[in-house]
Coordinates of C-alpha atoms in Angstrom, one line a residue:
X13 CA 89.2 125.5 104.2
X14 CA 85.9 123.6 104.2
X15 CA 84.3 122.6 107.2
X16 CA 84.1 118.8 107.9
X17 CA 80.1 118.2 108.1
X18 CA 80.0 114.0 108.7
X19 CA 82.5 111.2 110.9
X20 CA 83.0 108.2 109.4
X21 CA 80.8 105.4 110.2
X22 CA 77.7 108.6 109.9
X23 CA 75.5 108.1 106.6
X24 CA 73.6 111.4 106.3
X25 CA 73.2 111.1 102.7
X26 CA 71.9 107.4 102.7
X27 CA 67.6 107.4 102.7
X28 CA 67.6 104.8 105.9
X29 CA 70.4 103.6 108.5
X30 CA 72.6 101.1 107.2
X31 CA 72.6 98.0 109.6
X32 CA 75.7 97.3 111.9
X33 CA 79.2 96.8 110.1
X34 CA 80.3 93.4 109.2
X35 CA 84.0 93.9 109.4
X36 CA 86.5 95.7 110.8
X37 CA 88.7 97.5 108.7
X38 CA 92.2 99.0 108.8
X39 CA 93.1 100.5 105.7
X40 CA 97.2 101.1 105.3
X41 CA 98.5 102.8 102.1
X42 CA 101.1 104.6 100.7
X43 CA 98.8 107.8 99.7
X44 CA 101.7 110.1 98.7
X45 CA 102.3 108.1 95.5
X46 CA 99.8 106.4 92.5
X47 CA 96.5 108.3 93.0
X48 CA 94.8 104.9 92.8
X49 CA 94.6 105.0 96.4
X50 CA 92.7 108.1 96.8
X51 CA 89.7 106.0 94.8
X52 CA 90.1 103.1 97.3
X53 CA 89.7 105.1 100.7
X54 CA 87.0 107.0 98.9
X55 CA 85.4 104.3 98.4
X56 CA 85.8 102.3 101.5
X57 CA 84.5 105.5 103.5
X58 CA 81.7 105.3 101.9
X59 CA 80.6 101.8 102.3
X60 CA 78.3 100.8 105.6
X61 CA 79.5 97.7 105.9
X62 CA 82.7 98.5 106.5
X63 CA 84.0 100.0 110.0
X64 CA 86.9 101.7 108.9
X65 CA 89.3 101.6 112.5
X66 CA 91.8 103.5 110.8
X67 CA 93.6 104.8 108.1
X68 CA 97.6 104.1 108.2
X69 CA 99.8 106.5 105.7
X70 CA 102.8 104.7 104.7
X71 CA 105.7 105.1 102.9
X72 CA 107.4 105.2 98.9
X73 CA 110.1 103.1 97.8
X74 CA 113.0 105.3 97.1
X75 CA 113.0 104.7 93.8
X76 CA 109.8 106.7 93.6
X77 CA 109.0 110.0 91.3
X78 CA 106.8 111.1 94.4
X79 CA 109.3 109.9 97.0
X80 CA 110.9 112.4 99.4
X81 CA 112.4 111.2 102.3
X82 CA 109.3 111.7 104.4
X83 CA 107.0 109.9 102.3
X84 CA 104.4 108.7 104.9
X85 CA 104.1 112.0 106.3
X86 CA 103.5 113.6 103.0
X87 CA 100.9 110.7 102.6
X88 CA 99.2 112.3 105.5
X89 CA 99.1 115.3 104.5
X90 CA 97.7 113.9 101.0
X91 CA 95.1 112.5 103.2
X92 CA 94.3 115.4 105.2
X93 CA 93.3 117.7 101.8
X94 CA 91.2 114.5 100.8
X95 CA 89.3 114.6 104.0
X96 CA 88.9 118.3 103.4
X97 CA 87.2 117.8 100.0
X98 CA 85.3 115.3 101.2
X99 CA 84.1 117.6 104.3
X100 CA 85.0 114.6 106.8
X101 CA 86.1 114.6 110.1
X102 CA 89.3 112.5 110.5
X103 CA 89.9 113.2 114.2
X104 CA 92.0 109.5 115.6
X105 CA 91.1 108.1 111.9
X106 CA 94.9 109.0 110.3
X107 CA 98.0 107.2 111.8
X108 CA 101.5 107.9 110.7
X109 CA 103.3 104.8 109.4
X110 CA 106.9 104.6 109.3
X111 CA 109.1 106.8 106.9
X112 CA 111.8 103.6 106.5
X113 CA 111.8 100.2 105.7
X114 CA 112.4 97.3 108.3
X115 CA 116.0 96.9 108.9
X116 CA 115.8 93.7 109.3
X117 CA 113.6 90.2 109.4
X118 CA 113.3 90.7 113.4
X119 CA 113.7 94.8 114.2
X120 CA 110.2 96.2 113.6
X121 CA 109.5 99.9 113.3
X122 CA 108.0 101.1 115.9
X123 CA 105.5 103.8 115.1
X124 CA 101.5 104.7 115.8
X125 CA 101.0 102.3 112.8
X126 CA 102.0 99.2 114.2
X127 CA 101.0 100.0 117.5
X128 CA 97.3 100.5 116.1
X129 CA 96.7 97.5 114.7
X130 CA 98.1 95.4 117.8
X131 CA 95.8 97.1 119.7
X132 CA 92.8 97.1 117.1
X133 CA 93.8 92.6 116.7
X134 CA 93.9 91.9 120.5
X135 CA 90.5 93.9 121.5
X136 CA 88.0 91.9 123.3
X137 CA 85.5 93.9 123.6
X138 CA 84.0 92.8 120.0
X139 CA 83.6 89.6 117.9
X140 CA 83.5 91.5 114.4
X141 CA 86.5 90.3 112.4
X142 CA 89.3 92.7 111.9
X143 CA 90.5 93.0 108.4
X144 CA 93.9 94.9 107.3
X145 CA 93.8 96.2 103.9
X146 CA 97.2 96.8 102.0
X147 CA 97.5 98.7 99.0
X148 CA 101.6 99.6 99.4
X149 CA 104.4 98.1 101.4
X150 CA 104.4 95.9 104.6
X151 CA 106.1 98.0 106.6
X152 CA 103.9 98.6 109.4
X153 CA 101.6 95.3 109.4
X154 CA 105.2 93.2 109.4
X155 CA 106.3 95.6 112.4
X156 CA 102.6 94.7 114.1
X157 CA 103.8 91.6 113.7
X158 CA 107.3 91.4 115.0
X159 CA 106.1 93.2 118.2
X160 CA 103.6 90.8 118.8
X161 CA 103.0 87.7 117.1
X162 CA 99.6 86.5 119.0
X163 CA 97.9 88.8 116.2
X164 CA 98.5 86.7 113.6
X165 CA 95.2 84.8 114.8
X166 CA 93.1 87.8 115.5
X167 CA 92.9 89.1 111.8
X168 CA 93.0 88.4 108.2
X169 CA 95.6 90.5 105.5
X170 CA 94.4 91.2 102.2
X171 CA 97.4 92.5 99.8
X172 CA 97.4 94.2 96.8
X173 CA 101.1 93.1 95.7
X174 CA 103.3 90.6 94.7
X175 CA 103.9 89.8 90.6
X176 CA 102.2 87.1 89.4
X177 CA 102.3 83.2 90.1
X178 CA 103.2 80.5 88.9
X179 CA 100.3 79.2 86.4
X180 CA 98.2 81.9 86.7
X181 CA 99.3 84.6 84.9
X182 CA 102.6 86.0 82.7
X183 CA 104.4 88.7 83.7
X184 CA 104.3 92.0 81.9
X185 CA 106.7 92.9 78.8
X186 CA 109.3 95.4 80.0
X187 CA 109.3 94.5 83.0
X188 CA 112.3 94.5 85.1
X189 CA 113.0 93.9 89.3
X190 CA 110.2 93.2 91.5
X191 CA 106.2 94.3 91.4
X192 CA 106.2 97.7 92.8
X193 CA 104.0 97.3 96.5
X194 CA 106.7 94.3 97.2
X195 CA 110.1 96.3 96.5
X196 CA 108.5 99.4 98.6
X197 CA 109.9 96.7 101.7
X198 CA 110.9 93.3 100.8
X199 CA 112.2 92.6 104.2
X200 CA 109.0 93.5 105.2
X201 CA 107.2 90.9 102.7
X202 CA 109.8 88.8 103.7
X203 CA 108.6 88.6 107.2
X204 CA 104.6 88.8 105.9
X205 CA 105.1 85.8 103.6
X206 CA 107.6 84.0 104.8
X207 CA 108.3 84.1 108.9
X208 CA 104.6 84.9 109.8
X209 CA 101.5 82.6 110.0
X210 CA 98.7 85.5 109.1
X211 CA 96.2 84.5 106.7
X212 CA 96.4 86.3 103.6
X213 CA 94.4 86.7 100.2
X214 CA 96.7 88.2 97.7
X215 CA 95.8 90.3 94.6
X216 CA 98.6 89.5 92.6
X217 CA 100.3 92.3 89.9
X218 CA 98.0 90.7 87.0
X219 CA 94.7 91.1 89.2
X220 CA 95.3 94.9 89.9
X221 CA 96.4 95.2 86.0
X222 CA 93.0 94.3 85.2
X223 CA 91.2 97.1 87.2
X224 CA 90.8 99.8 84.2
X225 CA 88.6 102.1 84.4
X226 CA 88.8 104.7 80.8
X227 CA 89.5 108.0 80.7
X228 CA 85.7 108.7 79.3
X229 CA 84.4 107.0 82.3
X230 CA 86.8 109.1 84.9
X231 CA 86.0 112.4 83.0
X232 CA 82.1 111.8 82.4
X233 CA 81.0 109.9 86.0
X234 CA 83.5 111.7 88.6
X235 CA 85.3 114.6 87.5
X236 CA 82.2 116.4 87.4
X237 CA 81.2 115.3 90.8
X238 CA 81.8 118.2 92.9
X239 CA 85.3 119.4 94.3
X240 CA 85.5 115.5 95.3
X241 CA 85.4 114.2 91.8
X242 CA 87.5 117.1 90.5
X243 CA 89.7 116.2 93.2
X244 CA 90.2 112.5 92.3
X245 CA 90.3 113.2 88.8
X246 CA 93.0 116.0 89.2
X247 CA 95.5 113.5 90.9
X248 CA 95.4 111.4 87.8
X249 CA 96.0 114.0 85.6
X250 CA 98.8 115.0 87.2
X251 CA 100.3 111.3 86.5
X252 CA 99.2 112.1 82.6
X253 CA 101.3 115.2 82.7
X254 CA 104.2 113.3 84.1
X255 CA 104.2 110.7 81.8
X256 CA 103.4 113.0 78.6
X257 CA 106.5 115.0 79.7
X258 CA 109.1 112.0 79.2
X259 CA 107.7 111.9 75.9
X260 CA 105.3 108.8 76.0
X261 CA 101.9 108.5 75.3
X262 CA 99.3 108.0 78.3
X263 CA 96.1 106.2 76.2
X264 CA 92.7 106.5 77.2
X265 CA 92.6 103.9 80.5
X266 CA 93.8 104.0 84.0
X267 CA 94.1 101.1 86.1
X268 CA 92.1 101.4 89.7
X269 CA 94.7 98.7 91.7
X270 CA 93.5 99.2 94.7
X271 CA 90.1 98.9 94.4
X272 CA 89.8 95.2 95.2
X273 CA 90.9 96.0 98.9
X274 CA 86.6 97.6 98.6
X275 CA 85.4 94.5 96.2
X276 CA 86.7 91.8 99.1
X277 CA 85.7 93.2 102.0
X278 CA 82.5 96.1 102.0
X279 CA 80.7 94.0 98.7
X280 CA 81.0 90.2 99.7
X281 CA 77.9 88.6 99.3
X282 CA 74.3 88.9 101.2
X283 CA 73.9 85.4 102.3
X284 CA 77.3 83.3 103.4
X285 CA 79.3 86.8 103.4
X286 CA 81.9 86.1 100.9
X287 CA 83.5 87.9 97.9
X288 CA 81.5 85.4 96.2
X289 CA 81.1 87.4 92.7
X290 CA 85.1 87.1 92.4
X291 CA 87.4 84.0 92.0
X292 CA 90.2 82.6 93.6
X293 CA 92.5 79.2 94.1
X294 CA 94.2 78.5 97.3
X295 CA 97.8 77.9 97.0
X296 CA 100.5 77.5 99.2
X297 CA 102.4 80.6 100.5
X298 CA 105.1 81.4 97.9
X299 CA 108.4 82.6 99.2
X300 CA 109.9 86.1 98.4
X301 CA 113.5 86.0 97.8
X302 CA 116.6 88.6 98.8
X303 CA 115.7 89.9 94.9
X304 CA 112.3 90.2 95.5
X305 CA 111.1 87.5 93.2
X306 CA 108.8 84.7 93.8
X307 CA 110.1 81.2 94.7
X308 CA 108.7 78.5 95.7
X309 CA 107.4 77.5 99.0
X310 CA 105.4 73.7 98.5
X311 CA 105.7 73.8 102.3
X312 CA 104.4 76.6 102.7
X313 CA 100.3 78.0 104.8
X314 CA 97.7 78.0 102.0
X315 CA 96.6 81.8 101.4
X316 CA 94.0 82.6 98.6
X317 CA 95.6 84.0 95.2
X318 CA 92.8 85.7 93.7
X319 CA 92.5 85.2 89.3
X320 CA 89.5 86.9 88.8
X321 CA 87.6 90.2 90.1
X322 CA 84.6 91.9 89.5
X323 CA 85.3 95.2 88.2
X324 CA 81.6 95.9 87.0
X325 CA 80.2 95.3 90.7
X326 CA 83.7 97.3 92.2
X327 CA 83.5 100.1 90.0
X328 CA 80.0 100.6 89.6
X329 CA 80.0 100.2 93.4
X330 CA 82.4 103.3 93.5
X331 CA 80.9 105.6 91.0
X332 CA 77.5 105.7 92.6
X333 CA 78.4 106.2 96.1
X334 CA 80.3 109.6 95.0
X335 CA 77.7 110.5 93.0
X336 CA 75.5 110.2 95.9
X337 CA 78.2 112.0 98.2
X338 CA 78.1 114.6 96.0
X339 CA 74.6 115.3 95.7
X340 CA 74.6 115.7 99.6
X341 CA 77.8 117.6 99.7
X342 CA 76.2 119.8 96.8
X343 CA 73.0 120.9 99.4
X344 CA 74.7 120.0 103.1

């Protein structure tokens, strides 16, 4: 097993040290399913102006090809071989979320998870805004919550999830039940969206649809980027061979849905930080039903819906920083 050789928040590879983080991050995803997620932490540890507080490993819906019944542990250990390609030094980084959805709107689960970003929210020790990233299910930020509310104005959520609303986009073909990060835990949406004043942007199913990067891309600008990039591209060829072996065709592009947890928070702008090169209207809150669907909500807090990202600055973002990993990694 490789030896870690960097901690995050260390930039050995970088010609001059970045300045001090902007934000505060908490990244919580469900790393034992879509390999998406693997590009997004990747990414995220590699961006300076980011302080990545921890990492929280959560769990599958049961619905899952991936799921087992311990789905948030096996996301840690998914994490753990990451760190070990990447050579980094996780020590305190990876929390456990919880293996089970909320049983209900008002009994959280209590884990490491939710306990981590109470404690992350209510620190006074620093005035750099705290920012929790989901790419999965609610679970654990909606247990955060439930054990103590006061944290709903010490923090902003960013979610990759819901389908799409109402104007802004139409729902895919085929499609049947609710968008996948929302029926992981729709209780726990429930209490996110519905019972809870935390600001939230939301990438909706149709923003995260539109994050394709093509198989020439994956193959020519990370797959030959060390036992990193072989790594990351390995995971989504193991999704090919599932697919191809139920007899359907897996076509040339792959989409990245996570990625614009990176694009809103580590590349906002220089001046007025902002995710300025993306767009977004400010709607009010829409209501997740018992089915897991969309319904109205005029009354509801405005939250940002975000209709358009910037894939070139994400992506491009994303393929140099492994590339320049990887030439470190290649002579550390």
């Amino acid at each position: 097993m490789p030896q870690p050789t960097w901690r995050p928040g260390t930039w050995p590879w970088l010609p001059t040290t970045p300045g001090a983080p902007r934000l505060r991050v908490i990244i919580d995803n469900d790393f034992a399913g879509d390999p998406d997620d693997l590009y997004q932490v990747v990414h995220h540890l590699l961006s300076p102006s980011v302080d990545i507080r921890g990492i929280i490993c959560s769990h599958l819906p049961v619905h899952d090809p991936w799921y087992t019944d311990d789905s948030a542990d096996q996301a840690r250990r998914v994490m753990e071989r990451l760190a070990d390609v990447m050579r980094l030094d996780t020590t305190g980084l990876l929390v456990t979320g919880s293996n089970d959805s909320l049983a209900s709107r008002t009994e959280p689960r209590r884990t490491g998870a939710a306990e981590l970003i109470i404690t992350e929210a209510l620190r006074t020790d620093t005035d750099v805004p705290l920012v929790v990233v989901c790419g999965g299910g609610l679970t654990d930020l909606a247990s955060a919550y439930l054990m103590e509310p006061s944290i709903a104005g010490r923090l902003l959520v960013i979610w990759i999830g819901g389908p799409e609303h109402e104007g802004l986009g139409l729902r895919p073909a085929g499609i049947t039940g609710p968008e996948y990060n929302l029926r992981i835990d729709i209780t726990a949406a429930q209490v996110v969206l519905n019972d809870s004043p935390l600001p939230l942007w939301l990438v909706p199913r149709n923003m995260y649809r539109q994050c394709l990067v093509s198989d020439a891309e994956l193959r020519l600008r990370v797959a030959n980027r060390g036992e990193l990039g072989a790594h990351l591209y390995e995971a989504i060829q193991r999704v090919r061979d599932l697919v191809e072996s139920k007899g359907a065709g897996f076509g040339e592009t792959y989409a990245l849905g996570d990625s614009p947890l990176v694009l809103l928070t580590a590349l906002q702008s220089y001046f007025q930080p902002d995710p300025s090169s993306s767009d977004y209207v400010v709607r009010p809150c829409p209501e997740v039903g018992d089915d897991g669907e969309f319904a109205g909500g005029p009354g509801g807090r405005a939250v940002r819906v975000y209709t358009r990202v910037d894939t070139r600055l994400m992506f491009e973002d994303m393929f140099l920083k492994i590339d320049e990993l990887a030439g470190w990694l290649a002579t550390a």
